[in-house]
Every structure is written in C-alpha cells, then in structure tokens.
CSV table of C-alpha atoms in Angstrom, one decimal:
chain,number,residue,atom,x,y,z
A,1,UNK,CA,96.3,175.2,155.2
A,2,UNK,CA,99.2,173.3,156.6
A,3,UNK,CA,96.5,171.5,159.1
A,4,UNK,CA,94.6,169.9,155.9
A,5,UNK,CA,97.4,169.2,155.2
A,6,UNK,CA,98.1,166.8,157.4
A,7,UNK,CA,95.1,165.7,158.1
A,8,UNK,CA,94.9,164.4,154.3
A,9,UNK,CA,98.4,163.2,154.2
A,10,UNK,CA,97.3,161.3,157.4
A,11,UNK,CA,94.2,159.7,155.8
A,12,UNK,CA,96.1,158.6,152.9
A,13,UNK,CA,98.6,156.6,154.7
A,14,UNK,CA,96.2,154.7,157.0
A,15,UNK,CA,95.4,151.7,154.3
A,16,UNK,CA,98.5,151.6,153.8
A,17,UNK,CA,99.2,151.7,157.9
A,18,UNK,CA,96.5,149.5,157.7
A,19,UNK,CA,98.0,146.9,155.3
A,20,UNK,CA,101.0,147.2,157.1
A,21,UNK,CA,99.9,146.2,160.0
A,22,UNK,CA,98.4,142.7,158.9
A,23,UNK,CA,99.6,139.8,159.6
A,24,UNK,CA,101.4,137.5,156.4
A,25,UNK,CA,98.3,135.3,157.6
A,26,UNK,CA,96.2,137.7,157.3
A,27,UNK,CA,96.8,138.6,154.0
A,28,UNK,CA,97.3,135.6,152.7
A,29,UNK,CA,93.8,135.3,154.1
A,30,UNK,CA,91.9,137.6,152.0
A,31,UNK,CA,94.2,137.0,148.9
A,32,UNK,CA,93.2,133.6,148.8
A,33,UNK,CA,89.2,134.6,149.8
A,34,UNK,CA,89.9,137.1,146.7
A,35,UNK,CA,91.1,134.2,144.2
A,36,UNK,CA,88.7,131.8,145.1
A,37,UNK,CA,85.9,134.1,145.1
A,38,UNK,CA,87.2,134.4,141.1
A,39,UNK,CA,87.6,131.4,140.4
A,40,UNK,CA,84.3,130.2,142.2
A,41,UNK,CA,83.0,132.8,139.2
A,42,UNK,CA,84.6,130.9,136.5
A,43,UNK,CA,82.9,128.6,137.3
A,44,UNK,CA,79.4,130.0,136.8
A,45,UNK,CA,80.6,130.4,134.0
A,46,UNK,CA,81.7,126.9,133.1
A,47,UNK,CA,85.5,127.7,131.7
A,48,UNK,CA,87.6,127.5,135.5
A,49,UNK,CA,91.1,126.4,134.0
A,50,UNK,CA,93.0,123.4,136.5
A,51,UNK,CA,96.6,125.8,136.6
A,52,UNK,CA,93.7,128.0,138.8
A,53,UNK,CA,93.1,124.8,140.6
A,54,UNK,CA,96.1,123.9,141.6
A,55,UNK,CA,97.9,127.5,142.7
A,56,UNK,CA,95.4,127.9,144.8
A,57,UNK,CA,95.7,124.2,146.1
A,58,UNK,CA,99.6,124.9,146.5
A,59,UNK,CA,98.7,128.1,147.7
A,60,UNK,CA,96.9,126.2,150.5
A,61,UNK,CA,99.8,123.9,151.4
A,62,UNK,CA,102.6,126.5,152.2
A,63,UNK,CA,100.2,128.2,154.4
A,64,UNK,CA,99.5,125.0,156.0
A,65,UNK,CA,103.8,124.8,156.2
A,66,UNK,CA,104.4,127.8,157.5
A,67,UNK,CA,105.3,129.7,154.6
A,68,UNK,CA,103.0,132.8,154.0
A,69,UNK,CA,105.2,134.6,151.5
A,70,UNK,CA,105.2,131.8,149.5
A,71,UNK,CA,101.5,131.1,150.0
A,72,UNK,CA,100.3,134.8,150.0
A,73,UNK,CA,102.5,135.0,145.3
A,74,UNK,CA,100.7,131.5,144.8
A,75,UNK,CA,97.2,132.6,146.5
A,76,UNK,CA,98.0,136.4,143.4
A,77,UNK,CA,99.1,134.2,140.8
A,78,UNK,CA,95.7,131.9,141.4
A,79,UNK,CA,93.5,135.4,140.8
A,80,UNK,CA,95.4,136.3,138.1
A,81,UNK,CA,94.7,132.8,136.4
A,82,UNK,CA,90.8,132.7,137.1
A,83,UNK,CA,90.7,136.6,136.1
A,84,UNK,CA,92.6,135.3,132.6
A,85,UNK,CA,90.0,132.6,132.0
A,86,UNK,CA,87.0,134.8,133.2
A,87,UNK,CA,88.2,137.2,129.9
A,88,UNK,CA,88.7,134.5,127.9
A,89,UNK,CA,85.2,133.5,128.1
A,90,UNK,CA,84.0,136.7,127.8
A,91,UNK,CA,86.0,137.5,124.8
A,92,UNK,CA,84.6,134.1,123.6
A,93,UNK,CA,81.0,134.7,123.5
A,94,UNK,CA,81.4,136.4,120.6
A,95,UNK,CA,84.8,135.0,118.8
A,96,UNK,CA,84.0,132.1,118.3
A,97,UNK,CA,81.9,132.9,115.4
A,98,UNK,CA,85.0,134.2,113.8
A,99,UNK,CA,86.3,130.1,113.4
A,100,UNK,CA,83.4,128.8,111.9
A,101,UNK,CA,83.6,127.0,108.8
A,102,UNK,CA,82.2,128.9,105.8
B,1,UNK,CA,58.1,165.0,107.4
B,2,UNK,CA,55.7,161.9,107.5
B,3,UNK,CA,57.4,160.7,104.4
B,4,UNK,CA,61.2,161.0,105.9
B,5,UNK,CA,59.5,158.5,109.3
B,6,UNK,CA,58.1,156.0,107.4
B,7,UNK,CA,62.2,157.1,105.6
B,8,UNK,CA,63.7,155.8,109.0
B,9,UNK,CA,61.2,153.0,109.7
B,10,UNK,CA,62.3,151.3,107.0
B,11,UNK,CA,65.9,151.2,107.6
B,12,UNK,CA,65.4,150.1,110.8
B,13,UNK,CA,63.4,147.2,109.8
B,14,UNK,CA,66.0,146.5,107.1
B,15,UNK,CA,68.5,146.4,110.0
B,16,UNK,CA,67.0,144.1,111.8
B,17,UNK,CA,66.0,141.6,109.2
B,18,UNK,CA,70.0,141.8,108.6
B,19,UNK,CA,70.9,140.7,112.1
B,20,UNK,CA,68.4,138.0,112.3
B,21,UNK,CA,69.5,136.7,108.6
B,22,UNK,CA,73.3,136.6,109.9
B,23,UNK,CA,72.1,134.9,113.1
B,24,UNK,CA,70.2,133.0,111.7
B,25,UNK,CA,70.8,128.9,113.0
B,26,UNK,CA,71.1,126.6,109.1
B,27,UNK,CA,72.5,123.2,109.9
B,28,UNK,CA,71.2,122.1,106.2
B,29,UNK,CA,74.1,125.2,105.9
B,30,UNK,CA,76.7,123.8,107.9
B,31,UNK,CA,76.0,120.6,107.1
B,32,UNK,CA,77.5,121.2,103.2
B,33,UNK,CA,80.2,124.1,104.0
B,34,UNK,CA,81.5,121.1,106.7
B,35,UNK,CA,82.0,119.0,104.1
B,36,UNK,CA,83.2,120.5,101.7
B,37,UNK,CA,85.8,122.1,103.5
B,38,UNK,CA,87.5,119.0,104.2
B,39,UNK,CA,87.2,117.5,100.8
B,40,UNK,CA,88.9,120.4,99.5
B,41,UNK,CA,91.6,120.3,102.7
B,42,UNK,CA,92.1,116.6,101.8
B,43,UNK,CA,90.6,115.3,97.9
B,44,UNK,CA,92.8,112.5,98.4
B,45,UNK,CA,91.0,110.9,100.7
B,46,UNK,CA,87.2,109.1,100.2
B,47,UNK,CA,84.9,110.8,101.9
B,48,UNK,CA,83.7,107.5,103.9
B,49,UNK,CA,87.2,107.0,105.0
B,50,UNK,CA,87.2,110.1,107.1
B,51,UNK,CA,85.8,108.2,109.8
B,52,UNK,CA,89.0,106.3,110.2
B,53,UNK,CA,90.8,109.6,111.8
B,54,UNK,CA,94.4,110.1,112.0
B,55,UNK,CA,94.2,106.8,109.8
B,56,UNK,CA,92.8,108.5,106.6
B,57,UNK,CA,95.4,111.0,106.4
B,58,UNK,CA,98.4,109.2,107.5
B,59,UNK,CA,99.3,106.2,105.3
B,60,UNK,CA,101.8,105.0,107.8
B,61,UNK,CA,99.5,104.9,110.7
B,62,UNK,CA,96.6,103.4,108.6
B,63,UNK,CA,99.4,100.4,107.8
B,64,UNK,CA,99.8,100.0,111.5
B,65,UNK,CA,96.1,100.0,112.5
B,66,UNK,CA,95.3,97.7,109.5
B,67,UNK,CA,97.7,94.8,111.2
B,68,UNK,CA,96.8,95.7,114.6
B,69,UNK,CA,93.2,95.0,113.6
B,70,UNK,CA,93.9,91.4,112.8
B,71,UNK,CA,93.7,91.1,116.5
B,72,UNK,CA,91.4,94.2,118.4
B,73,UNK,CA,92.2,95.1,121.2
B,74,UNK,CA,88.5,96.1,122.1
B,75,UNK,CA,87.3,92.9,121.7
B,76,UNK,CA,87.7,92.2,125.4
B,77,UNK,CA,85.3,95.0,125.5
B,78,UNK,CA,82.4,93.4,122.9
B,79,UNK,CA,82.0,90.1,124.7
B,80,UNK,CA,81.7,92.5,127.6
B,81,UNK,CA,79.2,94.1,126.3
B,82,UNK,CA,77.1,91.8,125.0
B,83,UNK,CA,76.8,89.8,128.7
B,84,UNK,CA,76.4,93.2,129.8
B,85,UNK,CA,73.6,94.2,127.4
B,86,UNK,CA,72.2,90.7,128.7
B,87,UNK,CA,72.8,90.4,131.9
B,88,UNK,CA,69.9,90.4,133.9
B,89,UNK,CA,68.4,93.3,136.9
B,90,UNK,CA,67.2,92.6,139.9
B,91,UNK,CA,63.6,93.2,137.7
B,92,UNK,CA,64.4,91.2,135.5
B,93,UNK,CA,64.7,93.2,133.0
B,94,UNK,CA,68.3,93.7,130.6
B,95,UNK,CA,69.8,97.0,129.4
B,96,UNK,CA,68.3,95.6,126.2
B,97,UNK,CA,65.4,95.7,127.2
B,98,UNK,CA,65.5,99.3,127.3
B,99,UNK,CA,66.3,99.9,123.7
B,100,UNK,CA,64.1,99.3,120.1
B,101,UNK,CA,65.2,96.1,118.6
B,102,UNK,CA,67.2,95.4,121.8
B,103,UNK,CA,70.1,97.8,121.5
B,104,UNK,CA,70.4,96.2,118.2
B,105,UNK,CA,71.9,98.1,114.9
B,106,UNK,CA,71.1,101.1,116.3
B,107,UNK,CA,73.8,103.7,117.5
B,108,UNK,CA,73.7,105.8,114.4
B,109,UNK,CA,70.0,107.2,115.5
B,110,UNK,CA,72.5,108.8,118.7
B,111,UNK,CA,71.9,111.4,119.6
B,112,UNK,CA,68.3,112.1,119.2
B,113,UNK,CA,66.5,115.5,120.7
B,114,UNK,CA,63.4,114.6,123.0
B,115,UNK,CA,60.8,116.9,122.0
B,116,UNK,CA,59.1,115.9,125.1
B,117,UNK,CA,62.1,116.9,127.8
B,118,UNK,CA,63.7,119.5,125.6
B,119,UNK,CA,67.2,118.9,125.4
B,120,UNK,CA,69.2,116.1,123.6
B,121,UNK,CA,69.8,112.2,124.4
B,122,UNK,CA,72.8,110.4,124.3
B,123,UNK,CA,73.4,106.9,123.9
B,124,UNK,CA,75.6,106.9,127.4
B,125,UNK,CA,72.9,108.4,129.3
B,126,UNK,CA,70.1,106.0,127.6
B,127,UNK,CA,72.1,103.8,129.1
B,128,UNK,CA,72.0,104.8,132.2
B,129,UNK,CA,69.0,105.8,132.1
B,130,UNK,CA,67.6,102.4,131.6
B,131,UNK,CA,69.7,101.3,134.9
B,132,UNK,CA,68.2,103.8,137.0
B,133,UNK,CA,65.0,103.6,135.9
B,134,UNK,CA,64.9,99.8,136.8
B,135,UNK,CA,66.3,100.0,140.2
B,136,UNK,CA,70.1,99.1,139.4
B,137,UNK,CA,73.4,101.2,139.5
B,138,UNK,CA,74.2,103.9,137.0
B,139,UNK,CA,77.3,103.8,135.2
B,140,UNK,CA,80.9,105.6,135.0
B,141,UNK,CA,80.5,107.5,132.1
B,142,UNK,CA,83.8,107.3,131.3
B,143,UNK,CA,84.4,103.6,132.7
B,144,UNK,CA,84.8,100.6,131.5
B,145,UNK,CA,81.4,99.0,131.8
B,146,UNK,CA,79.6,101.4,129.8
B,147,UNK,CA,82.2,101.6,127.0
B,148,UNK,CA,81.8,98.1,126.5
B,149,UNK,CA,78.1,98.0,126.5
B,150,UNK,CA,78.4,101.4,123.6
B,151,UNK,CA,81.0,99.3,121.8
B,152,UNK,CA,79.0,96.5,121.9
B,153,UNK,CA,75.6,98.2,120.1
B,154,UNK,CA,78.8,100.6,117.9
B,155,UNK,CA,79.6,97.4,116.9
B,156,UNK,CA,75.8,95.8,115.6
B,157,UNK,CA,75.6,99.2,114.0
B,158,UNK,CA,78.7,98.7,111.7
B,159,UNK,CA,78.0,99.7,108.2
B,160,UNK,CA,75.0,101.9,108.8
B,161,UNK,CA,74.9,105.3,108.5
B,162,UNK,CA,74.1,108.3,111.0
B,163,UNK,CA,70.7,109.2,110.7
B,164,UNK,CA,70.7,112.6,113.1
B,165,UNK,CA,67.9,114.5,113.1
B,166,UNK,CA,67.0,118.3,114.0
B,167,UNK,CA,63.9,118.6,114.6
B,168,UNK,CA,62.1,122.3,113.0
B,169,UNK,CA,61.9,122.9,116.9
B,170,UNK,CA,63.4,125.6,118.0
B,171,UNK,CA,64.8,124.2,121.2
B,172,UNK,CA,66.4,121.4,118.8
B,173,UNK,CA,67.4,124.3,117.1
B,174,UNK,CA,69.2,125.9,120.2
B,175,UNK,CA,70.7,122.7,120.9
B,176,UNK,CA,72.4,122.1,117.6
B,177,UNK,CA,73.6,125.9,117.7
B,178,UNK,CA,75.1,125.5,121.6
B,179,UNK,CA,77.5,122.3,120.4
B,180,UNK,CA,78.1,123.9,117.8
B,181,UNK,CA,79.7,127.3,119.3
B,182,UNK,CA,81.2,124.8,122.1
B,183,UNK,CA,83.0,123.0,119.7
B,184,UNK,CA,84.4,126.6,118.6
B,185,UNK,CA,85.1,128.6,121.5
B,186,UNK,CA,88.4,128.3,123.5
B,187,UNK,CA,88.8,127.6,126.4
B,188,UNK,CA,91.6,126.8,128.9
B,189,UNK,CA,95.2,127.8,129.7
B,190,UNK,CA,96.1,126.3,126.7
B,191,UNK,CA,93.5,128.4,124.7
B,192,UNK,CA,92.3,125.8,122.3
B,193,UNK,CA,89.2,125.1,121.1
B,194,UNK,CA,87.7,121.8,120.0
B,195,UNK,CA,88.2,123.3,116.3
B,196,UNK,CA,91.5,124.8,116.6
B,197,UNK,CA,93.3,121.0,116.7
B,198,UNK,CA,90.3,119.1,113.9
B,199,UNK,CA,89.4,122.1,112.2
B,200,UNK,CA,92.7,124.3,111.8
B,201,UNK,CA,95.6,121.5,112.1
B,202,UNK,CA,93.7,117.6,111.4
B,203,UNK,CA,97.4,115.3,109.3
B,204,UNK,CA,98.7,117.8,112.0
B,205,UNK,CA,101.6,115.9,114.8
B,206,UNK,CA,100.4,117.2,118.1
B,207,UNK,CA,103.6,116.3,120.0
B,208,UNK,CA,103.7,113.0,118.3
B,209,UNK,CA,99.4,112.8,118.2
B,210,UNK,CA,98.6,112.8,114.7
B,211,UNK,CA,95.1,114.8,115.0
B,212,UNK,CA,92.2,113.6,113.1
B,213,UNK,CA,89.9,115.2,110.8
B,214,UNK,CA,86.2,117.3,112.8
B,215,UNK,CA,84.3,115.6,110.0
B,216,UNK,CA,83.6,111.3,110.8
B,217,UNK,CA,85.0,112.3,114.0
B,218,UNK,CA,82.4,110.0,116.5
B,219,UNK,CA,81.6,107.5,114.1
B,220,UNK,CA,84.7,105.1,116.0
B,221,UNK,CA,83.6,105.7,118.8
B,222,UNK,CA,83.8,104.7,121.6
B,223,UNK,CA,87.6,103.5,120.9
B,224,UNK,CA,90.5,101.6,122.2
B,225,UNK,CA,93.2,103.9,123.3
B,226,UNK,CA,96.7,103.0,124.1
B,227,UNK,CA,97.4,106.0,125.5
B,228,UNK,CA,94.9,104.7,128.2
B,229,UNK,CA,95.5,101.4,128.1
B,230,UNK,CA,91.8,100.7,127.7
B,231,UNK,CA,88.4,101.2,126.7
B,232,UNK,CA,87.2,105.4,125.9
B,233,UNK,CA,83.8,106.6,125.9
B,234,UNK,CA,82.9,109.9,124.2
B,235,UNK,CA,83.1,111.3,127.8
B,236,UNK,CA,85.7,110.3,127.8
B,237,UNK,CA,87.3,112.0,125.2
B,238,UNK,CA,85.6,115.6,125.8
B,239,UNK,CA,86.4,115.8,129.3
B,240,UNK,CA,89.9,114.2,128.9
B,241,UNK,CA,90.2,117.3,125.7
B,242,UNK,CA,89.2,119.8,128.2
B,243,UNK,CA,91.9,118.6,130.9
B,244,UNK,CA,94.8,118.7,128.1
B,245,UNK,CA,94.0,122.4,127.2
B,246,UNK,CA,94.1,122.5,131.2
B,247,UNK,CA,90.8,123.8,131.2
B,248,UNK,CA,88.7,121.8,134.4
B,249,UNK,CA,86.4,119.5,132.6
B,250,UNK,CA,82.4,119.6,133.2
B,251,UNK,CA,79.8,117.1,134.2
B,252,UNK,CA,80.1,113.4,131.8
B,253,UNK,CA,77.2,114.5,130.3
B,254,UNK,CA,76.4,118.1,131.1
B,255,UNK,CA,74.2,120.0,128.2
B,256,UNK,CA,77.2,121.1,126.8
B,257,UNK,CA,78.7,117.6,126.2
B,258,UNK,CA,75.3,116.4,124.9
B,259,UNK,CA,75.1,119.0,122.5
B,260,UNK,CA,78.5,118.9,120.9
B,261,UNK,CA,78.3,115.4,120.6
B,262,UNK,CA,74.8,116.1,118.6
B,263,UNK,CA,76.0,118.8,116.5
B,264,UNK,CA,79.3,116.5,115.5
B,265,UNK,CA,77.5,113.6,114.8
B,266,UNK,CA,74.9,115.3,112.5
B,267,UNK,CA,78.3,117.2,110.7
B,268,UNK,CA,78.7,113.1,110.4
B,269,UNK,CA,75.6,112.4,109.0
B,270,UNK,CA,75.4,110.1,105.4
B,271,UNK,CA,79.0,108.6,106.8
B,272,UNK,CA,79.0,104.8,108.3
B,273,UNK,CA,79.6,103.7,112.0
B,274,UNK,CA,82.8,102.0,111.8
B,275,UNK,CA,83.1,101.7,116.0
B,276,UNK,CA,84.4,100.6,118.3
B,277,UNK,CA,87.8,101.8,116.7
B,278,UNK,CA,91.5,101.4,117.7
B,279,UNK,CA,93.7,104.9,118.4
B,280,UNK,CA,98.0,105.5,119.0
C-alpha cells in the first residue's frame, strides 16, 4: 500500500517536474503557439480583436529582447483575449436577435 | 392509441410552424418597423432629413454644415471623379462605359442582388470589376480614387430615391438577413455592434462625435470627414467602425460588408441620395 502511494505521488509530480524543467524560452514558445492557434480560430469565426494581435506582437518583441517572463505573460494575455473573442462570437450567433428593432 | 399519435403529430407540426414563422425573413416588415422606430425616436426630424446624419439631430452642427457647404470640402473629389470616369483605359474604354447611362444618375440602384452570381454587387465592387475586366489595376477600396469616382456618381444621382430590390430568391433573402445579422452583432473588445451606436444611441455623443441615426446613413456616402482629413468610401467607413471597437476589420468588400450595405440601403428605400457628404 505504501509503495503504491509513493508511486502515485511520483506520477502526479511528473508534469509539475516537467514544467519546472522547461526553460522560460520553452514556456513562452508553448504559450505563444497556444495563443496564436486560439486567435487563428477567432479569425476563422470572422471576429478577431485588435488587442489580441497587439498582445501577440508585444509578446514576440519581449521574447526577441530576451525578457521571457514578460513575453510569457503577454502570450497568456493574448490567449485570454482570443478566447474572449470566441465566446463573444458564439454568444452573438443568437443574442443579436434580441437587439433587432421590432 | 391511434388518436394519441395523431394529436402528437399535430402538436409537433404546430411547434415546427411556429419556429419557422419566427425565423421568417420579411424585409417589408423590417422596413416598416425600422422607419417607425426612428420617426418615433425623433418626431421633430422630417423623414427625408435623416439622410443628413448628425445634422438632422444637432442644430449647432447643422448651422456649421450649411456654412461649410458654400465651399464643400468634397469639390476636389468631384472633379477628380469626373476625370477618372472619362479617362480612357489602355483598350480605349472608360469606367463610364461599364455602367448603364454611362454611370450618371444610377447610384440609387446600388447595391443590387445579382441572380447569376448569387451575391450582392455594390457600386465600389462594380467599379473595380470594370477596371479589372478591362485590364486595369483596381482602385484601393478605401482610397481617394474610389472615393472620387463614387462621389461623382452619387453627385449625379442627388435627389433620386434609393431603389433597392430584394428579389424573391432565397439567396437574396439570405444575403439581406446576413447583412441584418452583421449590423446587430456585437464585436471587438469594446463589445459594440453597428446598432449599439446607430440604433441605440443616435443623437448621443461618443467622445465628441454626434452619432448619426442608422436610417439613411448611406445616402450621403462617400463622405469627406474632417477627422480623416479626406474622402472616405463606404468600405472605409465599415472597416474603420470595426477598428474603433477594437475588432480586426474584414477585407473591404467581403460578403459581410456588402450584405450590411444591402440591408441598410434597403432600409433607406425612398430616401434621396445626397452624396457626397461632409461630416466632422
């Protein structure tokens, strides 16, 4: 039983360990790719936000300047904005009807 | 048992009909309700005055505009537009040759639904198609040349009422509905729709800008805007509206923009063309 618990704890700790092992550069790269993919989806839905593009651009600039902490934060912000634009699009698929003049 | 099945089938049919009725596309009904809304909201404004946008609801701005019209800022665009219309292409033809009546007095008929292509054709799209079909480079949809040509065409159509037709074709009705949907859908980080400003808040100030009513909002296009320091096409107006609410604009003349132009122009049927206009 004790061995099983230790094994389970070790397994649970693996992803955390992997993340810790990631360099700031790799963490930024992963976050940036995620943000870009989400923003691409927003584009397919015909509703990207300018602020998402700005955040992506700023993230890239920070990474190019070697400030990966800042770059990571900006990439995460870009992903959050892209997600919000998708939520807006989904909501407006039906919500627009409530605003129509009657 | 058989009776129960019959009742169930009848009930389902009633619900299905109800749902269909709710989704029916009815431009004539929309037209009446749209007009009634603005006339009730601004009972002091004469119907044909809505085409003057912010000047119809702001007396101070109106006075400034009347003075400005003595030397209209769009005059240069009219001269340039006239020249471009008549300028021969490499093959000897001109823009004027591509249009009925050489492009004179026809603004009120655009946009129209092309049954062969199954899509809405705007005046700006028609101008660029003319150029391309004759081996010429198309104009920028947001640039001065397009604004000048459409300004001249509008000028020669002044006083003619918008005459937009929606044929009884499911594709035309779908384009109309698509335009209406785009007009009312919120977008951009600021979560604004076209209607947020031009239906829910006309006459109000947004920063220092007096918002125009949606009724007749395209009749004065293209416009000289002091804010832009130059002329602007309908494409420029739509794309800049999107940017202002922090949305990435679509490409000028994408279907959404052509369809929203179709919707708004139909809503303005019967109201006179007054373009080109000037706005603060």
